[in-house]
Short mmCIF file of C-alpha atoms and ligand atoms in Angstrom, two decimals:
data_model
loop_
_atom_site.label_atom_id
_atom_site.label_comp_id
_atom_site.label_asym_id
_atom_site.label_seq_id
_atom_site.Cartn_x
_atom_site.Cartn_y
_atom_site.Cartn_z
CA MET Y 18 -22.77 72.97 26.10
CA SER Y 19 -21.13 76.18 25.61
CA LEU Y 20 -18.63 77.88 22.84
CA ARG Y 21 -15.30 77.13 23.69
CA ALA Y 22 -12.98 79.81 22.28
CA PRO Y 23 -10.82 77.36 19.85
CA ASN Y 24 -7.07 77.08 20.66
CA LEU Y 25 -3.62 75.27 18.59
CA GLU Y 26 -3.14 72.79 22.03
CA SER Y 27 -5.87 71.16 22.02
CA ALA Y 28 -8.75 69.88 19.19
CA ALA Y 29 -11.46 72.12 19.20
CA THR Y 30 -13.77 68.66 19.36
CA ILE Y 31 -12.30 67.64 22.15
CA ASN Y 32 -13.18 68.69 26.40
CA PRO Y 33 -10.17 68.68 29.08
CA ASP Y 34 -10.32 65.82 30.40
CA GLY Y 35 -10.15 63.86 26.89
CA SER Y 36 -14.11 63.26 26.26
CA ARG Y 37 -15.13 64.26 23.09
CA ARG Y 38 -17.65 67.97 22.82
CA PHE Y 39 -19.93 67.69 20.40
CA ILE Y 40 -20.08 71.12 18.95
CA HIS Y 41 -23.28 72.21 17.07
CA PRO Y 42 -22.24 74.92 14.31
CA ALA Y 43 -24.54 77.79 13.33
CA THR Y 44 -26.09 78.59 10.12
CA PRO Y 45 -23.68 80.51 7.69
CA ARG Y 46 -25.33 82.52 4.99
CA GLY Y 47 -23.81 83.63 1.55
CA VAL Y 48 -22.74 83.39 -1.96
CA PHE Y 49 -20.08 80.03 -0.82
CA SER Y 50 -22.70 78.44 1.44
CA ALA Y 51 -25.50 78.81 -1.01
CA LEU Y 52 -22.92 77.15 -4.58
CA ARG Y 53 -21.93 74.19 -1.54
CA SER Y 54 -26.08 73.90 -1.36
CA VAL Y 55 -26.32 73.36 -4.79
CA THR Y 56 -23.10 70.90 -5.42
CA GLY Y 57 -24.79 68.81 -2.70
CA VAL Y 58 -27.42 67.93 -4.22
CA LEU Y 59 -26.59 68.36 -7.80
CA LEU Y 60 -24.20 65.35 -6.24
CA LEU Y 61 -26.61 63.33 -4.23
CA GLY Y 62 -28.91 63.27 -7.79
CA VAL Y 63 -26.14 62.09 -9.73
CA TYR Y 64 -25.61 59.79 -6.67
CA ALA Y 65 -29.22 58.52 -6.63
CA ALA Y 66 -29.45 58.71 -10.99
CA LEU Y 67 -26.93 56.09 -11.88
CA PRO Y 68 -27.85 52.85 -11.56
CA TRP Y 69 -31.80 54.44 -13.45
CA ILE Y 70 -30.05 56.13 -16.56
CA PRO Y 71 -29.82 53.05 -19.20
CA ILE Y 72 -26.93 52.94 -21.40
CA ASN Y 73 -27.02 50.71 -24.41
CA GLY Y 74 -28.75 48.47 -22.49
CA TYR Y 75 -27.47 48.36 -19.16
CA PRO Y 76 -27.15 51.55 -15.89
CA ALA Y 77 -24.53 53.95 -16.83
CA VAL Y 78 -22.58 52.51 -14.19
CA PHE Y 79 -23.50 48.37 -13.03
CA LEU Y 80 -20.83 46.83 -11.37
CA ASP Y 81 -21.94 43.15 -11.99
CA ILE Y 82 -19.84 41.37 -9.44
CA ALA Y 83 -21.56 38.39 -9.71
CA ASN Y 84 -21.13 38.05 -13.07
CA ARG Y 85 -17.56 39.82 -13.33
CA ARG Y 86 -18.69 42.84 -16.00
CA PHE Y 87 -18.48 46.41 -15.37
CA HIS Y 88 -21.12 48.70 -16.78
CA LEU Y 89 -19.72 52.46 -16.84
CA PHE Y 90 -21.42 54.87 -19.31
CA GLY Y 91 -22.16 52.41 -22.31
CA LEU Y 92 -18.35 50.61 -22.09
CA THR Y 93 -18.89 46.74 -20.89
CA LEU Y 94 -15.36 45.63 -18.86
CA VAL Y 95 -14.11 41.86 -18.24
CA MET Y 96 -12.30 40.99 -15.72
CA GLN Y 97 -9.40 40.79 -18.36
CA ASP Y 98 -9.90 44.30 -18.72
CA LEU Y 99 -9.19 45.69 -15.41
CA TRP Y 100 -6.37 47.22 -15.91
CA LEU Y 101 -7.63 50.04 -17.04
CA GLY Y 102 -8.53 50.38 -13.40
CA PHE Y 103 -4.89 51.58 -13.25
CA PHE Y 104 -5.17 55.01 -15.16
CA LEU Y 105 -8.82 55.39 -13.00
CA ILE Y 106 -6.63 55.23 -9.62
CA THR Y 107 -3.96 57.05 -10.89
CA GLY Y 108 -6.24 59.78 -12.78
CA THR Y 109 -7.65 59.83 -10.12
CA GLY Y 110 -4.70 60.38 -7.54
CA PHE Y 111 -3.28 62.57 -9.68
CA GLY Y 112 -5.93 64.77 -10.34
CA LEU Y 113 -6.03 65.09 -6.18
CA PHE Y 114 -2.58 65.31 -6.31
CA TYR Y 115 -2.90 68.71 -8.71
CA LEU Y 116 -6.83 70.09 -7.09
CA THR Y 117 -5.30 70.12 -3.52
CA ALA Y 118 -1.52 72.04 -4.60
CA LEU Y 119 -3.72 74.88 -7.08
CA LEU Y 120 -7.07 75.07 -4.89
CA GLY Y 121 -6.34 73.21 -1.33
CA ARG Y 122 -8.96 71.13 0.55
CA VAL Y 123 -11.45 72.13 -2.30
CA TRP Y 124 -12.26 68.37 -2.10
CA CYS Y 125 -13.01 68.16 1.74
CA GLY Y 126 -15.07 71.09 1.27
CA TRP Y 127 -17.26 71.22 -1.71
CA VAL Y 128 -17.62 66.71 -3.67
CA CYS Y 129 -15.92 64.79 -0.44
CA PRO Y 130 -19.41 62.29 0.73
CA GLN Y 131 -18.78 62.66 4.18
CA THR Y 132 -19.20 66.46 3.59
CA VAL Y 133 -21.95 66.21 1.50
CA PHE Y 134 -23.96 64.09 3.74
CA LEU Y 135 -23.44 65.98 6.84
CA ASP Y 136 -24.85 69.08 5.13
CA VAL Y 137 -28.16 66.89 4.95
CA VAL Y 138 -27.54 65.55 8.61
CA ARG Y 139 -26.88 69.48 9.27
CA ARG Y 140 -30.48 70.02 8.33
CA ILE Y 141 -32.03 67.46 9.02
CA GLU Y 142 -30.57 68.26 13.02
CA ARG Y 143 -31.82 72.07 12.17
CA LEU Y 144 -34.82 71.39 11.22
CA ILE Y 145 -36.22 69.44 14.27
CA GLU Y 146 -34.01 70.64 17.26
CA GLY Y 147 -33.84 74.31 15.54
CA ASP Y 148 -30.36 76.83 15.26
CA ALA Y 149 -27.60 76.34 16.69
CA PRO Y 150 -28.63 78.03 20.27
CA LYS Y 151 -31.36 76.06 20.41
CA ARG Y 152 -29.16 72.77 20.02
CA ARG Y 153 -27.05 73.88 22.97
CA ARG Y 154 -29.87 74.56 25.16
CA LEU Y 155 -31.36 71.71 23.84
CA ASP Y 156 -28.13 69.78 24.85
CA ALA Y 157 -27.47 70.70 28.30
CA MET Y 158 -31.32 69.92 28.92
CA PRO Y 159 -32.74 67.44 31.46
CA TRP Y 160 -34.43 64.49 29.50
CA THR Y 161 -37.73 65.66 29.13
CA GLY Y 162 -40.57 64.09 26.98
CA VAL Y 163 -39.66 66.66 24.59
CA LYS Y 164 -36.61 65.87 24.42
CA THR Y 165 -36.75 62.56 23.81
CA LEU Y 166 -39.04 62.96 21.23
CA GLN Y 167 -36.88 65.37 19.12
CA ARG Y 168 -34.09 63.31 19.75
CA GLY Y 169 -35.90 60.15 19.31
CA LEU Y 170 -37.29 61.69 15.57
CA LYS Y 171 -33.99 63.03 14.68
CA GLN Y 172 -32.06 59.70 15.11
CA VAL Y 173 -35.12 57.72 12.91
CA LEU Y 174 -33.84 60.13 10.53
CA PHE Y 175 -30.76 59.70 10.29
CA ALA Y 176 -31.37 55.78 10.46
CA LEU Y 177 -33.59 56.64 7.00
CA PHE Y 178 -31.43 58.75 5.37
CA ALA Y 179 -28.10 56.05 5.75
CA LEU Y 180 -30.51 53.09 4.68
CA ALA Y 181 -31.27 54.94 1.49
CA LEU Y 182 -27.29 55.44 0.71
CA ALA Y 183 -27.42 52.37 1.61
CA HIS Y 184 -29.85 50.95 -0.34
CA VAL Y 185 -28.34 53.41 -3.85
CA PHE Y 186 -24.46 52.35 -3.13
CA LEU Y 187 -26.35 48.47 -3.33
CA SER Y 188 -27.77 49.02 -6.30
CA TYR Y 189 -24.90 49.58 -8.17
CA PHE Y 190 -23.80 45.73 -8.03
CA VAL Y 191 -27.08 44.09 -8.23
CA SER Y 192 -29.01 46.67 -10.60
CA LEU Y 193 -32.28 48.20 -9.86
CA PRO Y 194 -34.71 45.15 -10.23
CA LEU Y 195 -33.49 43.10 -8.46
CA LEU Y 196 -32.44 45.55 -5.33
CA TRP Y 197 -36.22 45.78 -6.10
CA LYS Y 198 -36.94 41.70 -5.44
CA MET Y 199 -34.74 41.75 -2.62
CA MET Y 200 -36.22 44.25 -0.87
CA LEU Y 201 -39.44 42.27 -1.04
CA ASP Y 202 -37.90 38.72 -0.19
CA SER Y 203 -37.04 37.52 3.42
CA PRO Y 204 -33.57 38.55 3.93
CA LEU Y 205 -32.63 34.91 4.90
CA GLU Y 206 -33.10 34.69 0.76
CA HIS Y 207 -30.20 36.63 0.06
CA TRP Y 208 -28.44 37.06 3.12
CA SER Y 209 -25.10 38.56 2.39
CA ALA Y 210 -26.35 41.75 0.61
CA PHE Y 211 -29.06 41.98 3.90
CA LEU Y 212 -25.38 41.78 5.83
CA PHE Y 213 -23.74 44.44 3.40
CA VAL Y 214 -26.58 46.92 3.39
CA PHE Y 215 -27.78 46.74 7.35
CA ALA Y 216 -23.06 47.33 8.08
CA MET Y 217 -23.07 50.20 5.40
CA SER Y 218 -26.26 51.68 6.97
CA ALA Y 219 -25.00 51.12 10.64
CA ALA Y 220 -22.14 52.48 10.45
CA LEU Y 221 -23.16 55.54 8.25
CA TRP Y 222 -25.71 55.64 11.10
CA PHE Y 223 -23.30 56.09 13.79
CA ASP Y 224 -21.06 58.37 11.45
CA PHE Y 225 -24.19 61.31 11.29
CA ALA Y 226 -25.65 60.36 15.06
CA TRP Y 227 -21.83 60.91 16.88
CA PHE Y 228 -18.56 60.58 14.70
CA ARG Y 229 -19.29 63.48 12.48
CA GLU Y 230 -15.94 65.43 11.85
CA GLN Y 231 -13.98 63.58 13.40
CA PHE Y 232 -13.55 61.22 10.51
CA CYS Y 233 -12.26 64.18 8.52
CA ILE Y 234 -10.17 65.45 11.64
CA VAL Y 235 -8.68 61.51 12.74
CA LEU Y 236 -9.15 58.82 10.38
CA CYS Y 237 -8.82 60.75 6.80
CA PRO Y 238 -6.00 59.60 5.00
CA TYR Y 239 -6.34 62.80 2.39
CA GLY Y 240 -6.42 64.96 5.08
CA ARG Y 241 -3.06 64.17 6.60
CA LEU Y 242 -2.04 63.96 2.63
CA GLN Y 243 -2.43 67.73 2.41
CA SER Y 244 0.47 69.75 4.72
CA VAL Y 245 3.05 68.34 1.61
CA LEU Y 246 0.73 68.95 -1.14
CA MET Y 247 0.00 72.30 -0.32
CA ASP Y 248 2.71 75.15 -0.49
CA ASN Y 249 2.76 79.05 0.04
CA ASP Y 250 0.90 79.68 -3.34
CA THR Y 251 -1.95 76.79 -2.49
CA ILE Y 252 -5.06 79.04 -2.55
CA THR Y 253 -7.35 78.61 0.49
CA VAL Y 254 -9.58 79.75 3.01
CA GLY Y 255 -7.41 82.08 5.11
CA TYR Y 256 -7.18 84.64 7.31
CA ASP Y 257 -6.13 87.97 6.96
CA ALA Y 258 -3.80 88.75 9.36
CA ALA Y 259 -2.28 92.18 8.19
CA ARG Y 260 -5.95 93.63 8.34
CA GLY Y 261 -7.34 92.40 10.81
CA GLU Y 262 -5.12 93.05 13.74
CA PRO Y 263 -4.99 93.70 16.52
CA ARG Y 264 -8.78 92.67 16.72
CA GLY Y 265 -11.53 94.72 18.95
CA LYS Y 266 -14.77 95.56 19.24
CA LYS Y 267 -16.33 97.61 17.10
CA GLY Y 268 -14.73 101.60 19.12
CA THR Y 269 -12.29 99.80 20.27
CA PRO Y 270 -8.82 102.49 19.55
CA GLY Y 271 -6.60 100.85 17.80
CA ALA Y 272 -8.18 97.89 16.65
CA ARG Y 273 -8.02 97.19 13.14
CA ASP Y 274 -10.88 95.19 11.01
CA CYS Y 275 -11.65 92.08 13.17
CA VAL Y 276 -14.50 92.58 15.50
CA ASP Y 277 -13.81 90.02 17.60
CA CYS Y 278 -17.46 88.90 16.90
CA PHE Y 279 -16.93 84.62 17.01
CA ARG Y 280 -19.30 84.01 14.27
CA CYS Y 281 -16.27 82.53 11.77
CA VAL Y 282 -15.35 79.96 14.99
CA GLN Y 283 -19.45 79.59 15.68
CA VAL Y 284 -20.15 78.21 11.59
CA CYS Y 285 -17.30 76.23 11.32
CA PRO Y 286 -17.65 72.28 11.38
CA THR Y 287 -15.00 70.98 12.44
CA GLY Y 288 -14.93 74.20 15.42
CA ILE Y 289 -11.58 76.16 15.23
CA ASP Y 290 -10.66 79.28 14.35
CA ILE Y 291 -9.01 80.23 10.94
CA ARG Y 292 -7.74 83.52 12.33
CA GLN Y 293 -5.25 80.93 14.46
CA GLY Y 294 -3.95 80.13 10.85
CA ALA Y 295 -3.53 77.10 8.15
CA GLN Y 296 -5.02 73.76 10.55
CA ILE Y 297 -5.40 70.20 9.42
CA GLU Y 298 -8.29 70.19 11.21
CA CYS Y 299 -9.81 73.14 8.11
CA ILE Y 300 -11.67 70.97 5.33
CA ALA Y 301 -12.07 74.66 3.47
CA CYS Y 302 -15.86 74.50 3.07
CA ALA Y 303 -15.58 78.49 3.54
CA ALA Y 304 -18.73 78.43 5.86
CA CYS Y 305 -16.11 81.21 7.88
CA VAL Y 306 -16.03 83.35 4.43
CA ASP Y 307 -19.17 83.54 4.13
CA ALA Y 308 -20.15 84.31 8.02
CA CYS Y 309 -17.30 87.13 7.90
CA ASN Y 310 -17.97 88.76 4.74
CA GLU Y 311 -21.82 89.01 5.92
CA VAL Y 312 -20.13 91.01 9.43
CA MET Y 313 -18.63 92.73 7.04
CA VAL Y 314 -20.75 93.77 5.29
CA LYS Y 315 -22.75 94.78 8.41
CA LEU Y 316 -20.54 96.63 9.29
CA ASP Y 317 -19.93 98.97 6.34
CA ARG Y 318 -16.05 97.13 5.49
CA PRO Y 319 -14.90 95.87 2.70
CA THR Y 320 -15.67 92.21 2.53
CA GLY Y 321 -12.71 89.44 2.72
CA LEU Y 322 -10.75 89.77 5.33
CA VAL Y 323 -11.84 85.69 5.75
CA ARG Y 324 -10.82 85.10 1.68
CA TYR Y 325 -9.75 82.43 -0.25
CA ASP Y 326 -6.14 83.22 -1.11
CA SER Y 327 -2.37 81.48 -0.87
CA ALA Y 328 -0.51 82.13 2.12
CA ASN Y 329 2.31 84.75 -0.45
CA GLY Y 330 -1.32 86.36 -1.22
CA PHE Y 331 -1.86 87.00 2.58
CA ALA Y 332 1.30 88.53 2.90
CA GLY Y 333 1.05 90.82 -0.39
CA ARG Y 334 2.99 88.77 -2.64
CA LYS Y 335 1.81 87.46 -5.79
CA THR Y 336 0.62 83.97 -6.19
CA ARG Y 337 1.98 81.83 -8.91
CA LEU Y 338 -0.36 79.37 -10.27
CA ILE Y 339 2.31 78.05 -12.17
CA ARG Y 340 5.26 76.68 -10.22
CA PRO Y 341 7.17 73.01 -10.61
CA ARG Y 342 4.93 70.98 -9.08
CA THR Y 343 1.76 72.13 -10.93
CA ILE Y 344 3.80 71.56 -13.56
CA VAL Y 345 4.98 67.99 -12.65
CA TYR Y 346 0.96 67.19 -11.95
CA SER Y 347 0.41 68.43 -15.13
CA VAL Y 348 2.14 66.67 -17.41
CA LEU Y 349 1.91 63.54 -14.87
CA LEU Y 350 -2.38 64.25 -15.80
CA LEU Y 351 -1.28 65.03 -19.12
CA ILE Y 352 0.23 61.78 -19.90
CA GLY Y 353 -1.71 59.23 -17.78
CA ALA Y 354 -5.01 60.47 -19.32
CA SER Y 355 -3.26 60.71 -23.11
CA VAL Y 356 -2.24 56.48 -22.04
CA GLY Y 357 -6.20 56.18 -20.80
CA ALA Y 358 -7.69 57.44 -23.81
CA PHE Y 359 -6.20 55.80 -26.54
CA SER Y 360 -6.21 52.30 -23.90
CA VAL Y 361 -10.17 52.84 -24.47
CA SER Y 362 -9.86 54.27 -27.42
CA THR Y 363 -8.44 50.90 -28.69
CA PHE Y 364 -11.65 48.87 -26.63
CA GLN Y 365 -11.52 45.84 -27.73
CA MET Y 366 -15.04 44.65 -28.65
CA ALA Y 367 -14.05 41.12 -27.72
CA SER Y 368 -11.32 38.90 -25.93
CA VAL Y 369 -9.57 35.52 -26.65
CA THR Y 370 -7.37 33.16 -25.19
CA VAL Y 371 -5.90 30.57 -25.73
CA SER Y 372 -4.60 28.28 -23.69
CA ARG Y 373 -3.07 24.65 -23.03
CA MET Y 374 -5.57 21.54 -21.94
CA ILE Y 375 -4.69 19.83 -18.91
CA GLY Y 376 -2.79 16.57 -19.29
CA GLU Y 377 -0.09 15.53 -22.20
CA PRO Y 378 1.42 18.30 -23.21
CA TYR Y 379 1.76 16.23 -26.63
CA ILE Y 380 0.38 13.16 -28.03
CA LEU Y 381 2.01 11.09 -30.48
CA SER Y 382 0.48 8.43 -32.97
CA SER Y 383 0.70 7.44 -36.66
CA ALA Y 384 -1.57 10.55 -37.11
CA GLY Y 385 1.95 12.69 -35.96
CA VAL Y 386 2.39 15.16 -33.32
CA ARG Y 387 -1.20 16.74 -30.88
CA ASN Y 388 -1.69 19.69 -28.91
CA GLN Y 389 -4.55 20.00 -27.88
CA HIS Y 390 -5.60 23.98 -26.56
CA LEU Y 391 -8.78 25.29 -25.01
CA LEU Y 392 -10.32 28.65 -27.18
CA ARG Y 393 -12.68 31.68 -24.62
CA ILE Y 394 -13.95 33.75 -26.67
CA ILE Y 395 -15.26 36.70 -24.39
CA ASN Y 396 -18.35 38.53 -26.54
CA LYS Y 397 -18.43 41.91 -24.48
CA GLN Y 398 -21.06 43.21 -26.48
CA ASN Y 399 -24.43 43.09 -25.43
CA ALA Y 400 -25.80 41.70 -28.68
CA PRO Y 401 -24.83 38.02 -29.91
CA GLU Y 402 -21.89 37.72 -32.10
CA VAL Y 403 -20.67 34.96 -34.32
CA PHE Y 404 -16.57 34.31 -35.24
CA GLN Y 405 -15.19 32.61 -37.59
CA VAL Y 406 -11.81 30.95 -35.81
CA ARG Y 407 -8.61 30.01 -38.12
CA LEU Y 408 -5.52 27.32 -37.01
CA ARG Y 409 -2.35 28.30 -39.11
CA GLY Y 410 0.67 26.18 -38.35
CA ALA Y 411 3.22 23.71 -40.07
CA VAL Y 412 3.00 22.65 -43.64
CA GLY Y 413 -0.09 19.85 -43.59
CA MET Y 414 -1.03 20.34 -40.15
CA THR Y 415 -4.90 18.81 -39.68
CA SER Y 416 -6.90 20.54 -37.21
CA SER Y 417 -10.37 20.01 -35.93
CA GLY Y 418 -12.46 22.74 -34.19
CA ALA Y 419 -10.69 25.83 -36.45
CA GLU Y 420 -12.21 26.89 -39.29
CA GLU Y 421 -15.77 26.49 -37.36
CA LEU Y 422 -18.46 29.80 -36.82
CA VAL Y 423 -18.41 30.72 -32.77
CA ALA Y 424 -21.79 32.00 -31.67
CA THR Y 425 -21.36 33.97 -28.91
CA PRO Y 426 -24.62 35.37 -26.23
CA PRO Y 427 -24.68 38.67 -25.55
CA LEU Y 428 -22.06 39.61 -22.82
CA GLY Y 429 -21.45 35.87 -22.98
CA GLU Y 430 -18.52 33.58 -23.48
CA ALA Y 431 -17.42 30.32 -25.70
CA ILE Y 432 -15.12 27.80 -24.82
CA ARG Y 433 -13.94 25.62 -27.63
CA PRO Y 434 -11.13 23.17 -27.74
CA LEU Y 435 -8.86 23.31 -30.59
CA ILE Y 436 -7.04 20.42 -31.99
CA ALA Y 437 -3.99 20.28 -34.00
CA THR Y 438 -2.15 17.53 -35.37
CA VAL Y 439 1.38 17.56 -37.28
CA PRO Y 440 2.44 14.76 -39.67
CA ARG Y 441 6.09 13.46 -38.01
CA ALA Y 442 7.79 14.56 -41.34
CA GLN Y 443 6.93 17.86 -40.88
CA PHE Y 444 7.06 18.52 -37.12
CA GLN Y 445 10.31 21.60 -36.46
CA PRO Y 446 10.69 21.83 -32.82
CA GLY Y 447 10.17 25.45 -31.84
CA GLN Y 448 7.32 26.23 -34.62
CA PRO Y 449 4.68 28.10 -33.28
CA ILE Y 450 1.08 27.74 -34.10
CA THR Y 451 -1.32 30.83 -34.41
CA VAL Y 452 -5.14 30.67 -33.94
CA LEU Y 453 -7.14 33.77 -35.80
CA VAL Y 454 -10.43 35.14 -34.70
CA ASP Y 455 -12.56 37.05 -36.57
CA SER Y 456 -15.91 38.91 -35.70
CA SER Y 457 -18.68 38.19 -38.72
CA ASP Y 458 -18.68 41.90 -39.80
CA GLY Y 459 -14.61 42.62 -39.83
CA ARG Y 460 -14.57 44.68 -36.53
CA PHE Y 461 -13.06 42.35 -34.44
CA HIS Y 462 -9.61 40.35 -35.11
CA ALA Y 463 -6.97 38.93 -33.02
CA GLU Y 464 -3.75 36.44 -33.06
CA GLN Y 465 -2.02 34.73 -30.87
CA GLN Y 466 0.54 32.36 -31.50
CA VAL Y 467 1.16 29.76 -28.95
CA PRO Y 468 3.77 26.95 -29.42
CA PHE Y 469 3.45 23.74 -30.77
CA LEU Y 470 4.95 20.75 -28.71
CA GLY Y 471 6.52 17.12 -29.28
CA PRO Y 472 9.86 15.68 -29.01
CA ASN Y 473 13.03 17.68 -28.71
CA SER Y 474 10.79 20.81 -28.28
CA PRO Y 475 13.00 23.49 -26.66
S1 SF4 C 521 -12.05 77.07 9.35
FE1 SF4 C 521 -13.45 77.66 8.16
S2 SF4 C 521 -12.89 77.08 6.07
FE2 SF4 C 521 -11.89 75.64 7.72
S3 SF4 C 521 -13.22 74.43 8.48
FE3 SF4 C 521 -13.29 75.87 9.35
S4 SF4 C 521 -15.65 77.01 8.64
FE4 SF4 C 521 -14.34 75.51 6.73
S1 SF4 C 522 -16.11 86.33 12.06
FE1 SF4 C 522 -14.24 88.04 11.11
S2 SF4 C 522 -14.74 89.86 12.50
FE2 SF4 C 522 -15.59 88.32 13.53
S3 SF4 C 522 -14.35 87.12 14.59
FE3 SF4 C 522 -14.54 86.21 12.40
S4 SF4 C 522 -13.14 87.49 11.86
FE4 SF4 C 522 -13.35 88.26 13.24
#
């Protein structure tokens, strides 16, 4: 399929009859493309390596859903600690807001998994089918043996890449040894994991084989959000119209620096023409910057006709990095980071809950008023721990289950009944009891007050 000049009235990836127009971006060469390749390799390396790196006896990131334990870089969180996820989610959100206000869609063009994966996919495609003109010619060709072989091999490699990504993703949840066992066992023995990997691989393969840039153009919510987060001081990829227009082939009288070579369009992975201004399809990958710089160097003209700059910068005005929205985002990020850091610094090695046993709220006997609770201690360390349990309450109170040592296994829990009896004469409605739990090494101390119920309790 031949190249068509993009316009602002229709999507470059949709034909006039509404069918999908498959684009074949040319390969950009330059500083930004090289840096993006290095970034992509590093990110894929980190993604593949995290389940292999042991910290405190567990992978660096291991989301052990089966046992409701989440191991993150040596820190073990249990379900009760999930409120910390609030800081992770809001921090990521405000971080992206901040980044977008400053640098536009730098996330999309440089670190988004979709972009990183598609870079690998395009490399595979280039390896098998050749450069962009060759791929376009292959598209237009009738189905021959060679075309079938090339297309088949490409799809097999896409599927293998998708399978590898899905298996690595699963290892974040089941650990590598279990993943390896699952791969050797029959799928029926781990059918839910098998279905998960199958569905994820199929979705990725569909993305690689057909959907591609459509994800960024029509599906990604962040792409839609960017327009309200950017302003005239946001630095993003743009075209210096003042320097480039009127455009014209080299030697055209009156033409300025843009020689209308379309190289910036040919390399664009979303098929747009950056010279038509900021567009929602632009993922700020800077491929057009490299492409145009290459042309400018060949023409012996200054580079930067297409460059990273702000709308103000392109208009010859000063770019303000410090402005109301970046100040607000900075303050919000700082507050969030401070509270999050404080929360992690006060992170406890164990958690204690005391709950009332099911049944009568209290029991009257000749010994007095009796209340029955359940004590649950979760040891969040990867080592056994012994806890001293004590109970404090009304004068004359007797108890069982307290004044005991409670042993817990590594990352395990212990549940004990706590039964307290207060003589009738000493019982005062509304007076609570206090459960105290201390670790044997004194690093952990928790106190919990629970109501002690009896006749005429409020
Ligand atoms: S216009 Fe330039 S920066 Fe934007 S997606 Fe296309 S090549 Fe990338
Ligand atoms: S690559 Fe540069 S010179 Fe060529 S069309 Fe694009 S902006 Fe103009």
